[in-house]
Coordinates of C-alpha atoms in Angstrom, one line a residue:
V1 CA 77.4 -197.6 -83.2
E2 CA 80.4 -196.2 -81.3
V3 CA 83.2 -198.4 -80.1
K4 CA 85.1 -196.9 -77.3
I5 CA 88.2 -198.2 -75.5
E6 CA 88.8 -197.6 -71.8
V7 CA 92.4 -197.4 -70.7
V8 CA 93.0 -198.2 -67.0
I9 CA 96.3 -196.9 -65.6
P10 CA 97.9 -199.3 -63.0
E11 CA 98.4 -197.8 -59.6
K12 CA 102.2 -197.9 -59.9
E13 CA 102.2 -196.2 -63.3
R14 CA 99.6 -193.7 -62.2
S15 CA 101.8 -192.6 -59.3
K16 CA 104.6 -191.9 -61.8
E17 CA 102.3 -189.7 -63.8
E18 CA 102.1 -187.4 -60.9
M19 CA 105.8 -186.9 -60.7
S20 CA 108.3 -184.9 -62.8
P21 CA 110.6 -186.8 -65.2
N22 CA 113.4 -186.8 -62.5
G23 CA 111.1 -188.5 -60.0
K24 CA 110.7 -185.5 -57.8
A25 CA 107.5 -183.7 -57.0
S26 CA 107.5 -180.2 -58.5
P27 CA 107.2 -177.4 -56.0
L28 CA 104.8 -174.4 -56.1
I29 CA 106.2 -171.1 -55.1
Y30 CA 103.4 -169.3 -53.4
K31 CA 104.0 -166.1 -51.5
V32 CA 101.9 -165.3 -48.4
N33 CA 102.3 -161.8 -47.0
G34 CA 105.6 -161.4 -48.8
T35 CA 107.1 -164.7 -47.6
A36 CA 107.8 -167.5 -50.2
R37 CA 106.5 -170.9 -49.2
H38 CA 107.1 -174.2 -51.1
Y39 CA 104.3 -176.7 -51.4
H40 CA 105.2 -180.2 -52.6
L41 CA 103.0 -182.8 -54.2
E42 CA 103.2 -185.2 -51.4
E43 CA 101.7 -182.6 -49.0
H44 CA 98.6 -182.3 -51.2
P45 CA 97.8 -185.8 -52.7
I46 CA 95.8 -185.7 -55.9
A47 CA 92.6 -187.7 -56.1
S48 CA 93.1 -191.1 -57.6
N49 CA 92.1 -192.1 -61.1
P50 CA 88.3 -192.8 -60.9
Y51 CA 88.5 -195.8 -63.2
H52 CA 91.1 -197.9 -61.5
N53 CA 88.5 -199.6 -59.3
P54 CA 85.9 -201.7 -61.2
K55 CA 83.5 -201.2 -58.3
D56 CA 83.4 -197.5 -59.1
V57 CA 81.9 -198.2 -62.5
V58 CA 78.2 -198.4 -63.3
E59 CA 76.5 -199.5 -66.5
A60 CA 72.8 -199.0 -67.2
S61 CA 70.3 -199.2 -70.1
V62 CA 68.8 -195.7 -70.5
C63 CA 66.5 -195.9 -73.6
H64 CA 65.6 -197.4 -76.9
V65 CA 67.6 -196.2 -79.9
K66 CA 64.3 -194.8 -81.4
D67 CA 63.5 -192.8 -78.3
L68 CA 65.7 -189.9 -79.4
E69 CA 65.7 -188.1 -82.8
N70 CA 68.7 -186.5 -84.3
G71 CA 69.4 -183.2 -82.5
Q72 CA 67.7 -184.2 -79.3
M73 CA 69.2 -184.4 -75.8
R74 CA 67.9 -186.2 -72.7
E75 CA 69.0 -186.2 -69.1
V76 CA 69.2 -189.9 -68.0
D77 CA 69.5 -191.5 -64.6
L78 CA 72.1 -194.2 -64.0
G79 CA 71.1 -194.9 -60.5
C80 CA 74.0 -193.2 -58.7
G81 CA 74.0 -190.1 -60.9
K82 CA 72.8 -188.5 -64.1
A83 CA 74.3 -188.1 -67.6
L84 CA 73.3 -186.1 -70.7
L85 CA 72.5 -188.4 -73.6
I86 CA 72.8 -186.8 -77.0
K87 CA 71.9 -188.0 -80.5
E88 CA 73.4 -186.2 -83.4
S89 CA 74.0 -187.4 -87.0
G90 CA 72.8 -190.8 -86.0
E91 CA 75.4 -191.3 -83.3
F92 CA 74.8 -191.3 -79.5
H93 CA 77.1 -189.5 -77.1
A94 CA 77.0 -189.2 -73.3
V95 CA 78.6 -186.5 -71.2
G96 CA 78.1 -184.8 -67.8
H97 CA 74.7 -183.2 -67.5
K98 CA 75.7 -180.1 -65.5
C99 CA 77.8 -177.2 -66.7
P100 CA 81.0 -177.3 -64.6
H101 CA 81.0 -173.5 -64.2
Y102 CA 77.9 -173.0 -62.0
G103 CA 75.9 -176.2 -62.4
A104 CA 73.4 -175.3 -65.1
P105 CA 71.4 -178.2 -66.6
L106 CA 72.8 -178.7 -70.0
V107 CA 69.7 -180.5 -71.3
K108 CA 68.1 -177.0 -71.3
G109 CA 71.0 -175.6 -73.4
V110 CA 71.6 -175.4 -77.1
L111 CA 72.8 -178.3 -79.2
S112 CA 74.4 -177.4 -82.5
K113 CA 77.1 -178.9 -84.8
G114 CA 78.8 -181.2 -82.3
R115 CA 78.6 -179.0 -79.2
V116 CA 76.3 -178.1 -76.4
R117 CA 76.1 -174.5 -75.1
C118 CA 75.2 -173.7 -71.5
P119 CA 71.8 -172.0 -71.1
W120 CA 73.0 -169.7 -68.3
H121 CA 76.4 -168.3 -69.2
G122 CA 77.2 -169.6 -72.7
A123 CA 80.0 -172.0 -72.1
C124 CA 80.4 -174.6 -74.9
F125 CA 81.4 -178.3 -74.8
N126 CA 82.3 -180.8 -77.5
I127 CA 79.8 -183.6 -77.3
G128 CA 82.3 -186.2 -78.5
T129 CA 85.1 -185.4 -76.1
G130 CA 83.5 -183.3 -73.4
D131 CA 86.2 -180.7 -73.9
I132 CA 85.3 -177.0 -73.1
E133 CA 85.5 -175.0 -76.3
D134 CA 84.1 -171.6 -75.2
F135 CA 83.9 -170.1 -71.7
P136 CA 83.4 -169.2 -68.8
G137 CA 84.7 -172.0 -66.6
L138 CA 87.9 -174.0 -66.6
D139 CA 86.8 -177.6 -66.5
S140 CA 85.5 -179.9 -69.2
L141 CA 82.7 -182.4 -69.0
P142 CA 83.2 -186.1 -68.2
R143 CA 82.6 -188.3 -71.2
F144 CA 80.9 -191.7 -70.7
Q145 CA 80.9 -194.8 -72.9
V146 CA 77.9 -195.5 -75.0
K147 CA 77.1 -198.9 -76.6
I148 CA 74.1 -200.3 -78.5
E149 CA 72.8 -203.8 -77.8
K150 CA 69.6 -205.1 -79.2
E151 CA 68.3 -201.6 -80.1
K152 CA 68.9 -200.5 -76.5
V153 CA 71.3 -197.7 -75.5
Y154 CA 73.6 -198.4 -72.6
I155 CA 75.9 -195.9 -70.7
R156 CA 78.9 -197.0 -68.8
A157 CA 80.3 -194.4 -66.4
S158 CA 82.5 -193.8 -63.3
K159 CA 80.4 -193.1 -60.2
Q160 CA 82.9 -190.4 -59.2
A161 CA 82.6 -188.7 -62.6
L162 CA 78.8 -188.8 -62.3
Q163 CA 79.0 -187.2 -58.9
T164 CA 81.5 -184.5 -59.7
Q165 CA 80.2 -183.6 -63.2
R166 CA 83.5 -182.1 -64.2
R167 CA 86.9 -183.1 -65.7
T168 CA 90.2 -181.3 -65.8
K169 CA 91.7 -181.6 -69.2
M170 CA 94.8 -183.8 -69.3
M171 CA 98.0 -181.6 -69.2
A172 CA 101.6 -182.0 -70.2
K173 CA 104.1 -183.6 -67.9
C174 CA 106.3 -180.9 -66.6
I175 CA 110.0 -180.9 -65.7
S176 CA 110.9 -180.0 -62.1
L177 CA 111.3 -176.4 -61.1
S178 CA 114.5 -177.4 -59.5
N179 CA 116.1 -177.4 -63.0
Y180 CA 115.2 -173.8 -63.6
N181 CA 117.2 -170.6 -63.0
L182 CA 114.7 -168.8 -60.7
S183 CA 115.7 -165.4 -62.1
S184 CA 114.5 -166.2 -65.6
T185 CA 111.5 -167.7 -67.1
N186 CA 110.2 -168.9 -70.5
V187 CA 106.6 -167.5 -70.1
L188 CA 105.8 -164.7 -67.7
I189 CA 102.2 -163.8 -67.1
I190 CA 101.5 -160.5 -65.4
G191 CA 98.1 -160.8 -63.8
A192 CA 96.4 -163.8 -62.2
G193 CA 92.8 -163.4 -63.3
A194 CA 90.9 -165.5 -65.7
A195 CA 93.0 -164.6 -68.7
G196 CA 96.3 -165.3 -67.0
L197 CA 95.1 -168.6 -65.5
V198 CA 93.6 -169.9 -68.8
C199 CA 96.8 -169.0 -70.6
A200 CA 98.9 -171.0 -68.2
E201 CA 96.6 -174.0 -68.3
T202 CA 96.3 -173.9 -72.1
L203 CA 100.1 -173.9 -72.4
R204 CA 100.3 -177.0 -70.3
Q205 CA 97.4 -178.7 -72.1
E206 CA 99.2 -178.1 -75.4
G207 CA 102.4 -179.7 -74.2
F208 CA 104.5 -176.8 -73.1
S209 CA 106.8 -178.1 -70.4
D210 CA 109.1 -175.2 -69.7
R211 CA 108.8 -172.7 -66.9
I212 CA 105.6 -170.6 -66.4
V213 CA 105.4 -167.8 -63.8
M214 CA 102.3 -165.9 -63.0
C215 CA 102.6 -162.7 -60.8
T216 CA 99.9 -160.7 -59.2
M217 CA 99.5 -157.7 -56.9
D218 CA 96.8 -159.7 -55.1
R219 CA 97.6 -161.8 -52.0
H220 CA 95.5 -164.7 -53.2
L221 CA 95.8 -167.4 -55.9
P222 CA 93.4 -166.8 -58.9
Y223 CA 89.7 -166.5 -57.8
D224 CA 86.2 -166.0 -59.2
R225 CA 86.2 -162.2 -59.3
P226 CA 82.6 -161.7 -60.4
K227 CA 81.5 -163.2 -57.1
L228 CA 82.9 -160.2 -55.2
S229 CA 79.8 -158.2 -55.9
K230 CA 77.3 -161.0 -56.2
S231 CA 78.2 -163.0 -53.2
M232 CA 80.1 -160.5 -51.0
D233 CA 80.6 -162.6 -47.9
S234 CA 82.6 -165.3 -49.8
H235 CA 86.0 -166.2 -48.5
P236 CA 89.0 -166.5 -50.9
E237 CA 89.2 -170.3 -50.5
Q238 CA 85.5 -170.6 -51.4
I239 CA 85.9 -168.7 -54.7
A240 CA 89.4 -170.0 -55.7
L241 CA 89.5 -171.1 -59.3
R242 CA 92.0 -173.8 -58.6
P243 CA 93.4 -175.3 -55.3
K244 CA 97.0 -174.9 -54.3
E245 CA 97.9 -178.4 -55.3
F246 CA 96.8 -177.8 -58.9
F247 CA 99.5 -175.3 -59.4
C248 CA 102.0 -177.6 -57.8
T249 CA 101.0 -180.5 -60.0
Y250 CA 101.4 -178.6 -63.2
D251 CA 104.5 -176.5 -62.3
I252 CA 102.8 -173.2 -62.5
E253 CA 104.5 -170.7 -60.2
V254 CA 102.3 -168.0 -58.7
L255 CA 104.1 -165.0 -57.1
T256 CA 101.5 -163.1 -55.0
E257 CA 101.8 -159.5 -53.8
M258 CA 104.3 -158.8 -56.6
Q259 CA 103.9 -155.7 -58.7
V260 CA 105.6 -155.2 -62.1
A261 CA 106.9 -151.6 -62.3
A262 CA 108.3 -151.7 -65.9
V263 CA 108.9 -153.9 -68.9
D264 CA 112.1 -153.7 -71.0
V265 CA 111.0 -155.3 -74.3
K266 CA 114.4 -155.1 -75.9
S267 CA 116.1 -157.0 -73.1
K268 CA 113.0 -159.1 -72.3
I269 CA 113.1 -158.2 -68.7
A270 CA 110.3 -157.4 -66.2
V271 CA 111.3 -155.1 -63.4
F272 CA 109.3 -155.5 -60.1
K273 CA 108.5 -152.7 -57.7
D274 CA 110.9 -154.1 -55.1
G275 CA 113.8 -154.1 -57.7
F276 CA 113.7 -157.8 -58.5
K277 CA 114.2 -158.5 -62.2
M278 CA 112.9 -161.4 -64.2
E279 CA 113.8 -162.5 -67.7
Y280 CA 111.2 -163.9 -70.1
N281 CA 111.0 -165.4 -73.5
K282 CA 107.2 -164.8 -74.0
L283 CA 105.1 -162.3 -72.1
L284 CA 101.4 -162.1 -71.4
I285 CA 100.1 -158.8 -69.9
A286 CA 96.7 -159.5 -68.3
T287 CA 96.6 -156.8 -65.6
G288 CA 92.9 -156.0 -66.0
N289 CA 91.4 -152.7 -64.7
M290 CA 91.8 -150.5 -61.7
P291 CA 88.6 -148.9 -60.2
K292 CA 88.2 -145.2 -60.5
T293 CA 88.0 -143.2 -57.3
L294 CA 85.9 -140.1 -56.4
S295 CA 87.5 -136.7 -56.8
C296 CA 85.5 -134.9 -54.0
K297 CA 86.5 -133.9 -50.5
G298 CA 86.6 -136.8 -48.1
K299 CA 87.3 -139.5 -50.6
E300 CA 90.1 -141.0 -48.5
M301 CA 87.9 -141.3 -45.5
E302 CA 87.5 -144.5 -43.5
N303 CA 84.5 -146.7 -44.6
V304 CA 84.7 -145.6 -48.3
F305 CA 85.4 -148.6 -50.5
N306 CA 86.2 -149.8 -54.0
I307 CA 85.4 -153.5 -54.2
R308 CA 88.6 -154.9 -55.5
T309 CA 89.5 -157.9 -53.2
P310 CA 87.6 -160.5 -51.1
E311 CA 88.7 -158.5 -48.1
D312 CA 87.0 -155.4 -49.4
A313 CA 83.8 -157.2 -50.0
N314 CA 83.8 -159.0 -46.7
H315 CA 84.5 -155.7 -44.8
V316 CA 81.7 -153.9 -46.6
V317 CA 79.2 -156.6 -45.6
K318 CA 80.3 -156.5 -42.0
L319 CA 80.1 -152.7 -41.7
A320 CA 76.8 -152.4 -43.7
T321 CA 74.7 -154.8 -41.7
S322 CA 71.8 -152.8 -40.2
K323 CA 73.6 -149.6 -41.2
N324 CA 73.1 -146.9 -43.9
V325 CA 74.8 -147.6 -47.2
V326 CA 75.4 -145.2 -50.1
I327 CA 76.6 -146.6 -53.4
V328 CA 78.0 -144.2 -56.0
G329 CA 77.5 -145.4 -59.6
A330 CA 74.8 -147.6 -61.1
S331 CA 77.4 -149.8 -62.8
F332 CA 77.1 -153.6 -62.8
L333 CA 79.2 -153.6 -59.7
G334 CA 77.2 -150.9 -58.0
M335 CA 73.9 -152.5 -58.8
E336 CA 75.0 -155.9 -57.7
V337 CA 76.3 -154.6 -54.4
A338 CA 73.0 -152.7 -53.9
A339 CA 71.0 -155.9 -54.5
Y340 CA 73.2 -157.9 -52.2
L341 CA 73.0 -155.4 -49.3
A342 CA 69.3 -154.5 -49.7
E343 CA 68.2 -157.2 -47.2
R344 CA 71.2 -156.7 -44.8
A345 CA 71.5 -152.9 -44.5
H346 CA 69.1 -150.5 -42.8
S347 CA 69.0 -148.5 -46.0
V348 CA 70.6 -148.6 -49.4
S349 CA 70.9 -145.4 -51.5
L350 CA 72.2 -145.3 -55.0
V351 CA 73.6 -142.2 -56.7
E352 CA 73.9 -142.0 -60.5
L353 CA 74.7 -139.3 -63.0
E354 CA 72.4 -140.8 -65.7
H355 CA 68.6 -140.7 -65.3
V356 CA 68.2 -144.5 -65.8
P357 CA 70.6 -147.3 -64.7
F358 CA 72.2 -149.3 -67.5
K359 CA 70.8 -146.9 -70.2
K360 CA 73.9 -147.1 -72.4
F361 CA 74.1 -150.9 -72.1
F362 CA 70.6 -152.2 -71.9
G363 CA 68.6 -149.2 -73.2
E364 CA 66.1 -147.0 -71.4
R365 CA 63.1 -149.3 -71.3
V366 CA 65.1 -152.3 -69.8
G367 CA 66.9 -149.9 -67.5
R368 CA 63.6 -148.6 -66.1
A369 CA 62.3 -152.1 -65.6
V370 CA 65.4 -153.0 -63.6
M371 CA 65.2 -149.8 -61.6
K372 CA 61.6 -150.6 -60.7
M373 CA 62.7 -154.0 -59.4
F374 CA 65.3 -152.3 -57.2
E375 CA 62.8 -149.7 -55.9
N376 CA 60.4 -152.6 -55.0
N377 CA 63.2 -154.0 -52.9
R378 CA 63.8 -150.8 -50.8
V379 CA 66.7 -149.3 -52.8
K380 CA 66.4 -145.5 -53.1
F381 CA 67.7 -143.9 -56.3
Y382 CA 69.2 -140.4 -56.6
M383 CA 69.6 -139.8 -60.3
Q384 CA 71.1 -137.1 -62.5
T385 CA 73.4 -136.0 -59.7
E386 CA 76.8 -136.8 -58.2
V387 CA 78.7 -136.6 -54.9
S388 CA 80.1 -133.2 -53.9
E389 CA 81.5 -134.1 -50.5
L390 CA 81.9 -136.9 -48.0
R391 CA 81.5 -135.7 -44.4
E392 CA 82.9 -137.4 -41.3
Q393 CA 82.2 -137.5 -37.6
E394 CA 84.9 -138.6 -35.2
G395 CA 87.0 -139.8 -38.1
K396 CA 84.3 -142.0 -39.7
L397 CA 82.0 -141.4 -42.7
K398 CA 78.7 -139.9 -41.6
E399 CA 77.1 -138.2 -44.6
V400 CA 77.2 -138.0 -48.4
V401 CA 76.4 -134.6 -49.8
L402 CA 75.1 -134.5 -53.4
K403 CA 75.4 -131.7 -55.9
S404 CA 71.6 -131.5 -55.9
G405 CA 71.8 -130.3 -52.3
K406 CA 70.5 -133.6 -50.8
V407 CA 72.4 -134.9 -47.8
L408 CA 72.3 -138.7 -47.3
R409 CA 73.1 -140.5 -44.0
A410 CA 75.9 -143.0 -44.6
D411 CA 77.9 -145.4 -42.5
V412 CA 79.4 -147.0 -45.5
C413 CA 80.1 -145.8 -49.1
V414 CA 80.8 -148.1 -52.0
V415 CA 82.2 -146.5 -55.1
G416 CA 81.4 -148.0 -58.5
V417 CA 82.0 -145.2 -61.0
G418 CA 83.9 -147.2 -63.6
A419 CA 87.5 -148.4 -64.1
V420 CA 90.6 -147.6 -66.1
P421 CA 93.1 -150.2 -67.6
A422 CA 96.0 -151.0 -65.3
T423 CA 98.6 -150.3 -67.9
G424 CA 100.4 -147.2 -66.5
F425 CA 103.6 -149.2 -66.0
L426 CA 103.9 -149.8 -69.8
K427 CA 104.0 -146.1 -70.9
Q428 CA 107.7 -146.1 -71.7
S429 CA 107.8 -149.8 -72.9
G430 CA 107.2 -149.3 -76.6
I431 CA 104.1 -151.5 -76.4
N432 CA 101.2 -149.8 -78.3
I433 CA 98.7 -148.2 -75.9
D434 CA 95.7 -146.3 -77.2
S435 CA 94.5 -142.9 -76.0
K436 CA 92.4 -144.5 -73.2
G437 CA 95.2 -146.6 -71.9
F438 CA 94.2 -149.9 -73.5
I439 CA 96.7 -152.3 -75.0
V440 CA 96.1 -152.7 -78.7
V441 CA 96.3 -156.4 -79.9
N442 CA 95.5 -158.2 -83.1
K443 CA 93.2 -161.3 -83.6
M444 CA 95.9 -163.5 -82.1
M445 CA 96.2 -161.3 -79.0
Q446 CA 99.7 -160.1 -80.1
T447 CA 100.9 -156.6 -79.4
N448 CA 103.2 -154.7 -81.7
I449 CA 106.2 -156.2 -79.9
P450 CA 107.1 -159.8 -81.0
G451 CA 106.7 -162.3 -78.2
V452 CA 104.5 -159.9 -76.1
F453 CA 100.8 -160.7 -75.8
A454 CA 98.0 -159.1 -73.9
A455 CA 94.5 -160.3 -72.8
G456 CA 91.5 -159.4 -70.7
D457 CA 89.9 -156.2 -69.6
A458 CA 93.0 -154.1 -70.4
V459 CA 93.0 -154.7 -74.2
T460 CA 91.2 -153.6 -77.4
F461 CA 91.0 -156.3 -80.0
P462 CA 89.2 -156.9 -83.4
L463 CA 85.7 -158.3 -82.8
A464 CA 84.7 -160.6 -85.6
L465 CA 81.0 -160.1 -84.8
R466 CA 81.3 -156.4 -85.6
N467 CA 83.4 -156.6 -88.8
N468 CA 86.7 -156.6 -86.8
K469 CA 86.1 -153.3 -85.1
K470 CA 88.6 -152.7 -82.3
V471 CA 86.7 -152.9 -79.1
N472 CA 87.2 -153.3 -75.3
V473 CA 85.0 -156.1 -73.8
P474 CA 85.5 -156.3 -70.1
H475 CA 83.6 -159.6 -69.6
W476 CA 84.7 -162.6 -67.6
Q477 CA 84.0 -165.0 -70.5
M478 CA 86.0 -162.9 -72.9
A479 CA 89.0 -162.8 -70.6
H480 CA 89.0 -166.7 -70.6
M481 CA 89.1 -166.8 -74.4
H482 CA 91.7 -164.1 -74.6
G483 CA 94.0 -166.2 -72.4
R484 CA 93.5 -169.3 -74.5
I485 CA 94.1 -167.6 -77.8
A486 CA 97.3 -165.9 -76.4
A487 CA 98.6 -169.3 -75.2
L488 CA 97.9 -171.0 -78.6
N489 CA 99.8 -168.3 -80.4
M490 CA 102.7 -168.3 -78.1
L491 CA 103.1 -171.8 -79.4
A492 CA 102.7 -170.6 -83.0
H493 CA 99.3 -172.2 -83.7
G494 CA 98.1 -169.2 -85.7
T495 CA 94.7 -169.2 -84.0
E496 CA 92.4 -166.1 -84.3
I497 CA 89.7 -165.1 -81.8
S498 CA 86.2 -165.3 -83.1
T499 CA 84.1 -165.9 -79.9
V500 CA 80.8 -164.1 -79.2
P501 CA 80.8 -161.9 -76.1
Y502 CA 78.5 -163.3 -73.3
L503 CA 77.8 -161.9 -69.9
W504 CA 75.4 -162.1 -67.1
T505 CA 74.4 -160.3 -63.9
A506 CA 72.2 -161.5 -61.0
M507 CA 70.1 -159.3 -58.8
F508 CA 67.3 -160.2 -56.4
G509 CA 67.1 -163.7 -57.7
K510 CA 66.8 -162.5 -61.4
S511 CA 69.5 -163.2 -63.9
I512 CA 70.0 -161.1 -67.0
R513 CA 71.8 -162.9 -69.8
Y514 CA 73.4 -160.9 -72.6
A515 CA 75.2 -162.0 -75.8
G516 CA 76.8 -160.0 -78.6
H517 CA 78.2 -156.4 -78.6
G518 CA 75.5 -153.8 -78.6
E519 CA 77.7 -150.7 -78.5
G520 CA 76.0 -148.0 -80.6
F521 CA 72.7 -149.7 -81.0
D522 CA 70.0 -147.6 -82.5
D523 CA 66.8 -149.5 -81.6
V524 CA 65.6 -152.2 -79.1
V525 CA 62.9 -154.7 -80.0
I526 CA 61.2 -156.1 -76.9
Q527 CA 59.4 -159.4 -76.8
G528 CA 57.6 -160.4 -73.6
D529 CA 56.6 -158.3 -70.6
L530 CA 59.0 -155.8 -69.0
D531 CA 56.7 -155.2 -66.0
E532 CA 56.7 -158.9 -65.2
L533 CA 60.5 -159.1 -65.8
K534 CA 60.0 -161.8 -68.4
F535 CA 61.3 -160.5 -71.7
V536 CA 63.8 -160.7 -74.5
A537 CA 65.4 -157.5 -75.9
F538 CA 67.0 -157.6 -79.3
Y539 CA 69.5 -154.7 -79.9
T540 CA 69.7 -153.6 -83.5
K541 CA 72.0 -151.3 -85.5
S542 CA 71.2 -150.5 -89.2
D543 CA 68.6 -153.3 -89.3
E544 CA 71.0 -156.0 -87.9
V545 CA 70.7 -157.6 -84.5
V546 CA 74.0 -157.0 -82.7
A547 CA 73.1 -158.2 -79.2
V548 CA 70.4 -159.8 -77.2
A549 CA 69.4 -159.7 -73.5
S550 CA 66.8 -161.6 -71.5
I551 CA 65.3 -162.3 -68.1
N552 CA 63.3 -165.5 -67.5
Y553 CA 63.6 -166.7 -71.1
D554 CA 66.4 -169.2 -71.0
P555 CA 68.0 -170.4 -73.3
I556 CA 67.2 -167.9 -76.0
V557 CA 70.3 -165.8 -75.4
S558 CA 72.4 -168.9 -75.8
K559 CA 70.5 -169.8 -79.0
V560 CA 71.1 -166.4 -80.5
A561 CA 74.8 -166.6 -79.4
E562 CA 75.1 -169.8 -81.3
V563 CA 73.6 -168.2 -84.4
L564 CA 76.0 -165.3 -84.2
A565 CA 78.9 -167.7 -83.6
A566 CA 78.1 -169.4 -86.8
G567 CA 78.5 -166.2 -88.7
R568 CA 74.9 -165.8 -89.5
T569 CA 73.0 -162.5 -89.5
I570 CA 69.6 -161.9 -87.8
R571 CA 67.7 -159.0 -89.3
K572 CA 65.4 -156.7 -87.4
R573 CA 62.5 -157.9 -89.5
D574 CA 63.2 -161.5 -88.5
V575 CA 63.1 -160.9 -84.7
D576 CA 59.4 -162.0 -84.3
T577 CA 60.1 -165.3 -86.2
V578 CA 63.4 -166.0 -84.3
F579 CA 61.6 -165.4 -81.0
F580 CA 58.7 -167.6 -81.9
L581 CA 60.7 -170.5 -83.3
S582 CA 63.4 -170.6 -80.6
Y583 CA 61.3 -170.1 -77.5
R584 CA 57.6 -170.8 -78.2
T585 CA 58.1 -173.9 -80.3
G586 CA 61.7 -174.9 -79.5
D587 CA 62.3 -175.3 -83.2
M588 CA 66.0 -175.1 -83.8
S589 CA 66.0 -175.6 -87.6
W590 CA 67.0 -171.9 -88.2
L591 CA 70.3 -172.6 -86.4
T592 CA 71.5 -174.8 -89.2
G593 CA 70.5 -172.7 -92.1
K594 CA 72.9 -170.7 -94.2
G595 CA 73.2 -166.9 -94.7
S596 CA 70.8 -164.6 -93.0

């Protein structure tokens, strides 16, 4: 039986919590089109504490204590919303039933050793606290009170929490920015993607109360970048990771349209392109990648795009509607854009140097199955060739000429031929950069320079899953974890990264889940039916499963991710058993075993 105490903050005290120690609301510096604007807390009032009004609380009997066995989860209805009831080690817990990331039903996820893993994208939550422990996503789950009376299980919950299904972790109270010297900072974060934002949030959650500055070349506050190719007509406000008032409340400055040109690690100064200089005590470099461009004639022509910003994506959708689109490169971005535009454009053609899309990542058999799905949706492939010229008519793109001699009609061209790390500004800094331009970090996301950390797509780091081999993993989930690990080690926590890579892509209503790191795989074991797009692919190297992918077999990828996260090894010979136990029967006993 769990005894839980609910603390209700009086209205007067709660209002003080939203203020800095000197009683003033802390401003957010947010540049719009190069002009600094200051937002104050009173301009953007924060939602009140959901527990201060007793009428907002509901209590309901949801089951008998014997209705759930240890290791079982159940989605229960409290009348005004649902909760996830969990029984583990004889104790009951209740948390939000939807993953705060994209709303996946957690009852279909994986329960193991005190946490539940999302079936869609692999985010993990502590069942006792609701806190997020692995990513993607920023918010934790709401936690609800559980009590046992006369062998019945009761849940007491806030109606608001039931409806929102998310909770922002409590953060440190911050001193007002008015006390800072605006030319200096304690933590400077270069880049405002997932890694940068999670780093800033983690610092605040861990009690860091000094100045934090994030700077970005983008014109927007941090947003959900994967949606640029999956939901191309989304506006910046719709995909923002946090609202403006969030940054104000927690004293996280965001300087938009600001590019760092150089870093002087001896003097601890970042020099911006416009000449402005900023001192720092700790530095995080999270600049991500820059898209490669074509090298052929006509590459600078109007209507030729790299998808880098919401404006790029929006513009492509507008121009492509009922027009002819050519996409160069069968990358994740290229394929997602092709899928999104297939129903909107008059024609979609995809040009690729390989003979099968995703061959190096998913293998030839899976790649061919995906290719067939695209062809069934009117996407035309031109494989084993590349672009030799882009032709114009009256100043606008008209044709794409291939080296095979084929000429394609084109009103719009989207380029997705890969990316390079955005680290050129560090060449003279003394920070260790490898031959491909990636920043080299250790397990604590530290560079070779004390006080300088790096995270996200621009780094190579030791991957525990592959015997600490230095790898680059440009996944959204991994960038989140990099940011968290960097923040913890800025605070000298000595935390090492050990997360399992997890990614997903969505095309024509089908989602491919992937966990692990399959680089260099030598065989693929398929369970299911590729033609029906209902399968699981196990990627092996030297008899060991190093990665897994699936379509229409949730939550098997999350189950395998949980096994790999526990440090266990799945052998090639065990694939049939793992598949049968985890999906066909739902038996999870193999998750808690030891060794292979």
